[in-house]
Amino acid sequence: MMELRGKAVADALKEKIKKFLDKMDEKERPQLAVVRVGERSDDLAYERMVMKNCAALGLPVRVEAMNEQVTTDEILELIDALNGDDAVRGILVFRPLPVGIDEQAVIEAVSVEKDVDCMNPQNLQYVMVSDERAIPPCTPEAVMRILSYYGFSLEGKNVVIVNRSGVIGRPLSIMMLEQNATVTVCHSRTKNLARITSQADIVVVGVGRPRFFGAEYFNENSIVIDIGINFDERGACGDVDYDAVAPAVRAITPVPGGVGTVTSTVLLSHVLPEAFL
Ligand code: NAP
Protein backbone atom coordinates (compact mmCIF):
# COMPACT_ATOMS: atom_id res chain seq x y z
CA MET A 1 0.00 0.00 0.00
CA MET A 2 1.17 3.47 -0.87
CA GLU A 3 0.32 6.25 1.57
CA LEU A 4 -0.48 9.45 -0.31
CA ARG A 5 0.73 12.00 2.21
CA GLY A 6 -0.35 15.58 1.66
CA LYS A 7 2.78 17.12 3.17
CA ALA A 8 5.03 16.14 0.25
CA VAL A 9 2.51 17.62 -2.21
CA ALA A 10 2.12 20.83 -0.18
CA ASP A 11 5.92 21.16 0.26
CA ALA A 12 6.52 20.86 -3.48
CA LEU A 13 3.91 23.54 -4.16
CA LYS A 14 5.31 25.79 -1.40
CA GLU A 15 8.79 25.46 -2.91
CA LYS A 16 7.42 26.54 -6.29
CA ILE A 17 5.60 29.53 -4.77
CA LYS A 18 8.68 30.57 -2.81
CA LYS A 19 10.94 30.37 -5.85
CA PHE A 20 8.50 32.49 -7.83
CA LEU A 21 8.26 35.16 -5.10
CA ASP A 22 11.99 35.15 -4.32
CA LYS A 23 12.65 36.48 -7.82
CA MET A 24 10.43 39.51 -7.16
CA ASP A 25 11.12 42.68 -5.28
CA GLU A 26 9.10 42.73 -2.07
CA LYS A 27 7.03 45.71 -3.25
CA GLU A 28 6.09 44.01 -6.50
CA ARG A 29 4.86 40.81 -4.91
CA PRO A 30 1.18 39.98 -5.22
CA GLN A 31 -0.67 40.62 -2.00
CA LEU A 32 -3.40 38.64 -0.24
CA ALA A 33 -6.13 40.63 1.54
CA VAL A 34 -7.97 38.87 4.35
CA VAL A 35 -11.36 40.31 5.29
CA ARG A 36 -12.47 39.45 8.80
CA VAL A 37 -15.66 40.71 10.43
CA GLY A 38 -15.78 40.39 14.22
CA GLU A 39 -13.47 38.26 16.38
CA ARG A 40 -14.77 34.69 16.23
CA SER A 41 -12.14 32.40 17.68
CA ASP A 42 -12.05 30.07 14.67
CA ASP A 43 -11.62 33.07 12.32
CA LEU A 44 -8.74 34.32 14.48
CA ALA A 45 -7.14 30.85 14.46
CA TYR A 46 -7.54 30.62 10.66
CA GLU A 47 -6.06 34.12 10.33
CA ARG A 48 -3.01 33.16 12.41
CA MET A 49 -2.49 30.11 10.20
CA VAL A 50 -2.77 32.16 7.00
CA MET A 51 -0.34 34.78 8.37
CA LYS A 52 2.16 32.11 9.35
CA ASN A 53 1.97 30.34 6.01
CA CYS A 54 2.26 33.61 4.08
CA ALA A 55 5.29 34.69 6.15
CA ALA A 56 7.01 31.36 5.44
CA LEU A 57 6.48 31.84 1.70
CA GLY A 58 7.30 35.56 1.56
CA LEU A 59 3.76 36.33 0.40
CA PRO A 60 2.54 39.73 1.63
CA VAL A 61 -0.77 39.62 3.46
CA ARG A 62 -3.00 42.45 4.64
CA VAL A 63 -5.73 41.90 7.21
CA GLU A 64 -8.81 44.09 6.92
CA ALA A 65 -10.57 43.61 10.26
CA MET A 66 -14.02 45.13 10.64
CA ASN A 67 -16.11 45.20 13.79
CA GLU A 68 -19.24 43.13 14.13
CA GLN A 69 -21.55 46.16 13.86
CA VAL A 70 -20.45 46.82 10.29
CA THR A 71 -23.16 47.00 7.57
CA THR A 72 -23.30 45.08 4.30
CA ASP A 73 -22.71 48.35 2.43
CA GLU A 74 -19.55 49.06 4.41
CA ILE A 75 -18.17 45.60 3.61
CA LEU A 76 -19.09 46.07 -0.05
CA GLU A 77 -17.21 49.40 -0.04
CA LEU A 78 -14.12 47.65 1.30
CA ILE A 79 -14.39 44.85 -1.27
CA ASP A 80 -14.76 47.45 -3.98
CA ALA A 81 -11.58 49.21 -2.81
CA LEU A 82 -9.68 45.89 -2.69
CA ASN A 83 -10.95 44.96 -6.17
CA GLY A 84 -9.57 48.25 -7.47
CA ASP A 85 -6.22 47.99 -5.67
CA ASP A 86 -3.64 46.63 -8.13
CA ALA A 87 -1.32 45.46 -5.34
CA VAL A 88 -4.00 43.10 -4.03
CA ARG A 89 -4.14 39.91 -6.12
CA GLY A 90 -6.27 37.76 -3.82
CA ILE A 91 -9.22 38.44 -1.51
CA LEU A 92 -10.23 35.96 1.18
CA VAL A 93 -13.42 36.70 3.15
CA PHE A 94 -13.86 34.69 6.34
CA ARG A 95 -17.27 33.08 6.53
CA PRO A 96 -19.85 32.77 7.88
CA LEU A 97 -20.34 36.53 8.10
CA PRO A 98 -22.37 37.77 11.10
CA VAL A 99 -26.16 37.41 11.00
CA GLY A 100 -27.72 40.38 9.23
CA ILE A 101 -24.96 40.69 6.62
CA ASP A 102 -25.94 39.81 3.06
CA GLU A 103 -23.23 37.20 2.58
CA GLN A 104 -24.25 36.36 -0.96
CA ALA A 105 -23.90 40.02 -2.01
CA VAL A 106 -20.42 40.12 -0.42
CA ILE A 107 -19.10 36.98 -2.12
CA GLU A 108 -20.53 38.00 -5.46
CA ALA A 109 -18.79 41.37 -5.11
CA VAL A 110 -15.32 39.81 -4.91
CA SER A 111 -13.72 40.23 -8.31
CA VAL A 112 -13.50 36.86 -10.07
CA GLU A 113 -9.77 37.35 -10.79
CA LYS A 114 -9.08 37.83 -7.05
CA ASP A 115 -11.47 35.16 -5.77
CA VAL A 116 -8.76 32.83 -4.39
CA ASP A 117 -11.22 30.68 -2.39
CA CYS A 118 -13.64 30.25 -5.32
CA MET A 119 -16.58 31.79 -3.45
CA ASN A 120 -18.02 33.77 -6.34
CA PRO A 121 -20.55 31.64 -8.31
CA GLN A 122 -19.11 33.10 -11.50
CA ASN A 123 -15.90 31.23 -10.76
CA LEU A 124 -17.75 27.93 -10.38
CA GLN A 125 -19.48 28.67 -13.65
CA TYR A 126 -16.07 29.02 -15.29
CA VAL A 127 -15.04 25.66 -13.76
CA MET A 128 -18.19 24.00 -15.14
CA VAL A 129 -17.41 25.06 -18.70
CA SER A 130 -13.63 24.59 -18.26
CA ASP A 131 -13.03 28.27 -18.96
CA GLU A 132 -9.36 29.10 -18.46
CA ARG A 133 -10.25 32.11 -16.30
CA ALA A 134 -11.53 29.77 -13.54
CA ILE A 135 -9.85 29.75 -10.16
CA PRO A 136 -10.87 26.24 -9.04
CA PRO A 137 -12.15 25.49 -5.55
CA CYS A 138 -9.25 24.56 -3.28
CA THR A 139 -10.30 21.10 -2.04
CA PRO A 140 -11.00 19.61 -5.51
CA GLU A 141 -7.75 21.15 -6.75
CA ALA A 142 -5.90 19.58 -3.79
CA VAL A 143 -7.30 16.17 -4.84
CA MET A 144 -6.09 16.72 -8.42
CA ARG A 145 -2.66 17.80 -7.21
CA ILE A 146 -2.29 14.74 -4.97
CA LEU A 147 -3.13 12.35 -7.82
CA SER A 148 -0.78 14.15 -10.19
CA TYR A 149 2.08 14.38 -7.65
CA TYR A 150 1.97 10.63 -6.99
CA GLY A 151 1.85 9.86 -10.71
CA PHE A 152 -1.75 8.68 -11.06
CA SER A 153 -3.14 9.72 -14.42
CA LEU A 154 -6.91 10.13 -14.84
CA GLU A 155 -6.89 9.29 -18.53
CA GLY A 156 -9.51 6.60 -19.18
CA LYS A 157 -9.84 5.78 -15.46
CA ASN A 158 -13.13 4.92 -13.77
CA VAL A 159 -13.59 7.36 -10.91
CA VAL A 160 -16.33 7.33 -8.31
CA ILE A 161 -16.88 10.46 -6.21
CA VAL A 162 -19.12 10.04 -3.17
CA ASN A 163 -20.23 13.65 -2.66
CA ARG A 164 -22.37 15.91 -4.83
CA SER A 165 -21.90 19.24 -3.04
CA GLY A 166 -21.27 22.42 -4.96
CA VAL A 167 -17.84 22.92 -3.36
CA ILE A 168 -16.53 19.35 -3.72
CA GLY A 169 -18.24 16.66 -5.83
CA ARG A 170 -19.71 18.74 -8.61
CA PRO A 171 -16.62 20.82 -9.50
CA LEU A 172 -14.30 17.84 -8.97
CA SER A 173 -16.33 15.71 -11.38
CA ILE A 174 -15.90 18.33 -14.10
CA MET A 175 -12.17 18.76 -13.38
CA MET A 176 -11.70 14.99 -13.66
CA LEU A 177 -13.80 14.75 -16.83
CA GLU A 178 -11.53 17.40 -18.28
CA GLN A 179 -8.65 14.96 -17.78
CA ASN A 180 -10.58 12.17 -19.56
CA ALA A 181 -11.73 10.15 -16.57
CA THR A 182 -15.11 8.40 -16.65
CA VAL A 183 -16.81 9.85 -13.59
CA THR A 184 -19.69 8.55 -11.48
CA VAL A 185 -21.03 10.85 -8.75
CA CYS A 186 -22.76 9.15 -5.78
CA HIS A 187 -24.70 10.56 -2.82
CA SER A 188 -26.99 9.59 0.05
CA ARG A 189 -29.72 8.25 -2.27
CA THR A 190 -27.34 6.04 -4.27
CA LYS A 191 -28.30 2.36 -4.14
CA ASN A 192 -25.67 -0.38 -3.78
CA LEU A 193 -22.89 2.10 -3.07
CA ALA A 194 -20.26 -0.52 -2.21
CA ARG A 195 -20.91 -2.33 -5.49
CA ILE A 196 -20.25 0.89 -7.42
CA THR A 197 -17.20 2.09 -5.49
CA SER A 198 -15.55 -1.33 -5.37
CA GLN A 199 -15.41 -1.44 -9.17
CA ALA A 200 -13.68 1.92 -9.62
CA ASP A 201 -10.00 2.64 -10.19
CA ILE A 202 -10.11 5.80 -8.08
CA VAL A 203 -12.61 6.50 -5.28
CA VAL A 204 -12.95 9.96 -3.73
CA VAL A 205 -15.10 10.12 -0.60
CA GLY A 206 -16.37 13.16 1.32
CA VAL A 207 -19.55 12.35 3.23
CA GLY A 208 -18.60 13.62 6.69
CA ARG A 209 -19.12 10.29 8.53
CA PRO A 210 -16.26 8.99 10.67
CA ARG A 211 -14.75 5.68 9.42
CA PHE A 212 -17.88 4.99 7.33
CA PHE A 213 -16.11 3.23 4.43
CA GLY A 214 -14.78 -0.24 5.27
CA ALA A 215 -12.78 -2.61 3.07
CA GLU A 216 -15.94 -3.85 1.28
CA TYR A 217 -16.12 -0.50 -0.59
CA PHE A 218 -12.80 -1.05 -2.36
CA ASN A 219 -10.64 -3.61 -4.16
CA GLU A 220 -6.92 -4.35 -3.97
CA ASN A 221 -6.17 -1.90 -6.84
CA SER A 222 -8.26 1.00 -5.50
CA ILE A 223 -6.72 4.43 -5.16
CA VAL A 224 -8.60 6.03 -2.29
CA ILE A 225 -8.82 9.77 -1.64
CA ASP A 226 -10.48 10.64 1.67
CA ILE A 227 -11.72 14.23 1.89
CA GLY A 228 -13.66 13.77 5.13
CA ILE A 229 -12.57 15.58 8.26
CA ASN A 230 -14.29 14.16 11.33
CA PHE A 231 -13.67 13.74 15.02
CA ASP A 232 -14.66 10.75 17.08
CA GLU A 233 -13.62 9.34 20.46
CA ARG A 234 -10.22 8.37 18.98
CA GLY A 235 -9.55 11.89 17.59
CA ALA A 236 -9.43 13.27 14.03
CA CYS A 237 -10.32 10.79 11.31
CA GLY A 238 -11.56 10.59 7.75
CA ASP A 239 -14.60 8.93 6.21
CA VAL A 240 -12.56 5.79 5.54
CA ASP A 241 -11.83 3.22 8.22
CA TYR A 242 -8.12 3.65 7.57
CA ASP A 243 -6.83 0.72 9.65
CA ALA A 244 -9.15 -1.74 7.91
CA VAL A 245 -8.82 -0.31 4.40
CA ALA A 246 -5.17 0.75 4.05
CA PRO A 247 -3.71 -2.80 3.97
CA ALA A 248 -6.33 -3.85 1.39
CA VAL A 249 -5.91 -1.15 -1.31
CA ARG A 250 -3.22 0.15 -3.68
CA ALA A 251 -2.99 3.71 -2.35
CA ILE A 252 -4.78 5.91 0.20
CA THR A 253 -4.62 9.40 1.69
CA PRO A 254 -4.38 9.48 5.50
CA VAL A 255 -6.53 11.76 7.69
CA PRO A 256 -5.11 13.89 9.16
CA GLY A 257 -2.17 14.49 6.83
CA GLY A 258 -3.90 14.02 3.47
CA VAL A 259 -6.12 16.32 1.40
CA GLY A 260 -6.57 18.94 4.15
CA THR A 261 -2.80 19.45 4.34
CA VAL A 262 -2.71 20.52 0.69
CA THR A 263 -5.81 22.75 0.61
CA SER A 264 -4.37 25.78 2.45
CA THR A 265 -1.30 25.91 0.20
CA VAL A 266 -3.50 25.64 -2.90
CA LEU A 267 -5.40 28.70 -1.68
CA LEU A 268 -2.18 30.73 -1.35
CA SER A 269 -1.00 29.59 -4.79
CA HIS A 270 -4.13 31.24 -6.21
CA VAL A 271 -2.73 34.66 -5.28
CA LEU A 272 0.01 34.18 -7.85
CA PRO A 273 -0.53 34.95 -11.54
CA GLU A 274 -2.37 32.46 -13.71
CA ALA A 275 0.80 31.50 -15.57
CA PHE A 276 2.10 30.08 -12.29
CA LEU A 277 -0.92 27.82 -11.83
P1 NAP B 1 -21.98 18.20 2.40
O1 NAP B 1 -22.45 19.36 1.59
O2 NAP B 1 -22.74 17.81 3.62
O3 NAP B 1 -21.92 16.93 1.40
C1 NAP B 1 -21.84 15.63 1.86
C2 NAP B 1 -22.11 14.70 0.68
O4 NAP B 1 -22.02 13.36 1.15
C3 NAP B 1 -23.51 14.89 0.08
O5 NAP B 1 -23.45 14.80 -1.32
C4 NAP B 1 -24.30 13.72 0.68
O6 NAP B 1 -25.36 13.26 -0.15
C5 NAP B 1 -23.21 12.67 0.76
N1 NAP B 1 -23.54 11.65 1.77
C6 NAP B 1 -23.83 11.83 3.08
N2 NAP B 1 -24.08 10.64 3.67
C7 NAP B 1 -23.94 9.70 2.73
C8 NAP B 1 -24.06 8.28 2.70
N3 NAP B 1 -24.40 7.61 3.81
N4 NAP B 1 -23.83 7.64 1.55
C9 NAP B 1 -23.51 8.30 0.43
N5 NAP B 1 -23.36 9.65 0.37
C10 NAP B 1 -23.60 10.34 1.51
O7 NAP B 1 -20.49 18.40 2.87
P2 NAP B 1 -19.21 19.06 2.11
O8 NAP B 1 -19.12 20.50 2.46
O9 NAP B 1 -19.21 18.68 0.68
O10 NAP B 1 -18.03 18.31 2.92
C11 NAP B 1 -17.93 16.92 2.93
C12 NAP B 1 -16.81 16.47 3.87
O11 NAP B 1 -15.59 17.01 3.42
C13 NAP B 1 -16.93 16.92 5.34
O12 NAP B 1 -16.47 15.87 6.17
C14 NAP B 1 -15.98 18.08 5.45
O13 NAP B 1 -15.43 18.19 6.76
C15 NAP B 1 -14.92 17.66 4.49
N6 NAP B 1 -14.16 18.79 3.91
C16 NAP B 1 -12.81 18.61 3.78
C17 NAP B 1 -12.03 19.59 3.21
C18 NAP B 1 -10.56 19.34 3.05
O14 NAP B 1 -9.82 20.25 2.71
N7 NAP B 1 -10.10 18.10 3.23
C19 NAP B 1 -12.61 20.80 2.80
C20 NAP B 1 -13.99 20.95 2.90
C21 NAP B 1 -14.76 19.93 3.47
P3 NAP B 1 -26.67 14.18 -0.42
O15 NAP B 1 -26.24 15.19 -1.41
O16 NAP B 1 -27.66 13.19 -0.96
O17 NAP B 1 -27.06 14.75 0.90
mmCIF file of C-alpha atoms and ligand atoms in Angstrom, residues 139 162-165 167-168 187-189 193 206-209 212 227-230 259-260 263, ligand 1:
data_model
loop_
_atom_site.group_PDB
_atom_site.id
_atom_site.type_symbol
_atom_site.label_atom_id
_atom_site.label_comp_id
_atom_site.label_asym_id
_atom_site.label_seq_id
_atom_site.Cartn_x
_atom_site.Cartn_y
_atom_site.Cartn_z
ATOM 1 C CA THR A 139 -10.305 21.095 -2.044
ATOM 2 C CA VAL A 162 -19.118 10.043 -3.166
ATOM 3 C CA ASN A 163 -20.228 13.650 -2.664
ATOM 4 C CA ARG A 164 -22.371 15.908 -4.831
ATOM 5 C CA SER A 165 -21.899 19.235 -3.036
ATOM 6 C CA VAL A 167 -17.842 22.919 -3.363
ATOM 7 C CA ILE A 168 -16.526 19.350 -3.719
ATOM 8 C CA HIS A 187 -24.699 10.556 -2.819
ATOM 9 C CA SER A 188 -26.994 9.590 0.051
ATOM 10 C CA ARG A 189 -29.719 8.249 -2.274
ATOM 11 C CA LEU A 193 -22.888 2.105 -3.070
ATOM 12 C CA GLY A 206 -16.372 13.163 1.321
ATOM 13 C CA VAL A 207 -19.545 12.347 3.231
ATOM 14 C CA GLY A 208 -18.603 13.621 6.695
ATOM 15 C CA ARG A 209 -19.120 10.292 8.531
ATOM 16 C CA PHE A 212 -17.875 4.993 7.326
ATOM 17 C CA ILE A 227 -11.722 14.230 1.888
ATOM 18 C CA GLY A 228 -13.661 13.770 5.126
ATOM 19 C CA ILE A 229 -12.571 15.582 8.259
ATOM 20 C CA ASN A 230 -14.291 14.156 11.332
ATOM 21 C CA VAL A 259 -6.120 16.317 1.404
ATOM 22 C CA GLY A 260 -6.571 18.945 4.148
ATOM 23 C CA THR A 263 -5.809 22.745 0.607
HETATM 24 P P1 NAP B 1 -21.978 18.204 2.398
HETATM 25 O O1 NAP B 1 -22.446 19.364 1.595
HETATM 26 O O2 NAP B 1 -22.739 17.809 3.621
HETATM 27 O O3 NAP B 1 -21.924 16.932 1.401
HETATM 28 C C1 NAP B 1 -21.836 15.635 1.856
HETATM 29 C C2 NAP B 1 -22.111 14.701 0.683
HETATM 30 O O4 NAP B 1 -22.022 13.362 1.145
HETATM 31 C C3 NAP B 1 -23.512 14.886 0.084
HETATM 32 O O5 NAP B 1 -23.445 14.798 -1.322
HETATM 33 C C4 NAP B 1 -24.303 13.722 0.678
HETATM 34 O O6 NAP B 1 -25.357 13.263 -0.146
HETATM 35 C C5 NAP B 1 -23.213 12.669 0.760
HETATM 36 N N1 NAP B 1 -23.541 11.651 1.773
HETATM 37 C C6 NAP B 1 -23.831 11.834 3.079
HETATM 38 N N2 NAP B 1 -24.082 10.644 3.673
HETATM 39 C C7 NAP B 1 -23.937 9.703 2.726
HETATM 40 C C8 NAP B 1 -24.063 8.282 2.702
HETATM 41 N N3 NAP B 1 -24.396 7.606 3.808
HETATM 42 N N4 NAP B 1 -23.833 7.638 1.552
HETATM 43 C C9 NAP B 1 -23.505 8.305 0.428
HETATM 44 N N5 NAP B 1 -23.360 9.653 0.371
HETATM 45 C C10 NAP B 1 -23.595 10.345 1.511
HETATM 46 O O7 NAP B 1 -20.487 18.402 2.873
HETATM 47 P P2 NAP B 1 -19.210 19.059 2.112
HETATM 48 O O8 NAP B 1 -19.115 20.496 2.464
HETATM 49 O O9 NAP B 1 -19.211 18.680 0.683
HETATM 50 O O10 NAP B 1 -18.035 18.312 2.918
HETATM 51 C C11 NAP B 1 -17.927 16.916 2.933
HETATM 52 C C12 NAP B 1 -16.812 16.469 3.873
HETATM 53 O O11 NAP B 1 -15.594 17.011 3.415
HETATM 54 C C13 NAP B 1 -16.935 16.922 5.336
HETATM 55 O O12 NAP B 1 -16.466 15.870 6.167
HETATM 56 C C14 NAP B 1 -15.984 18.075 5.451
HETATM 57 O O13 NAP B 1 -15.433 18.189 6.758
HETATM 58 C C15 NAP B 1 -14.921 17.664 4.489
HETATM 59 N N6 NAP B 1 -14.155 18.790 3.908
HETATM 60 C C16 NAP B 1 -12.810 18.613 3.778
HETATM 61 C C17 NAP B 1 -12.030 19.594 3.215
HETATM 62 C C18 NAP B 1 -10.562 19.341 3.050
HETATM 63 O O14 NAP B 1 -9.816 20.252 2.713
HETATM 64 N N7 NAP B 1 -10.097 18.098 3.233
HETATM 65 C C19 NAP B 1 -12.606 20.799 2.796
HETATM 66 C C20 NAP B 1 -13.993 20.947 2.903
HETATM 67 C C21 NAP B 1 -14.757 19.933 3.471
HETATM 68 P P3 NAP B 1 -26.673 14.175 -0.417
HETATM 69 O O15 NAP B 1 -26.244 15.194 -1.407
HETATM 70 O O16 NAP B 1 -27.656 13.194 -0.963
HETATM 71 O O17 NAP B 1 -27.060 14.752 0.900
#
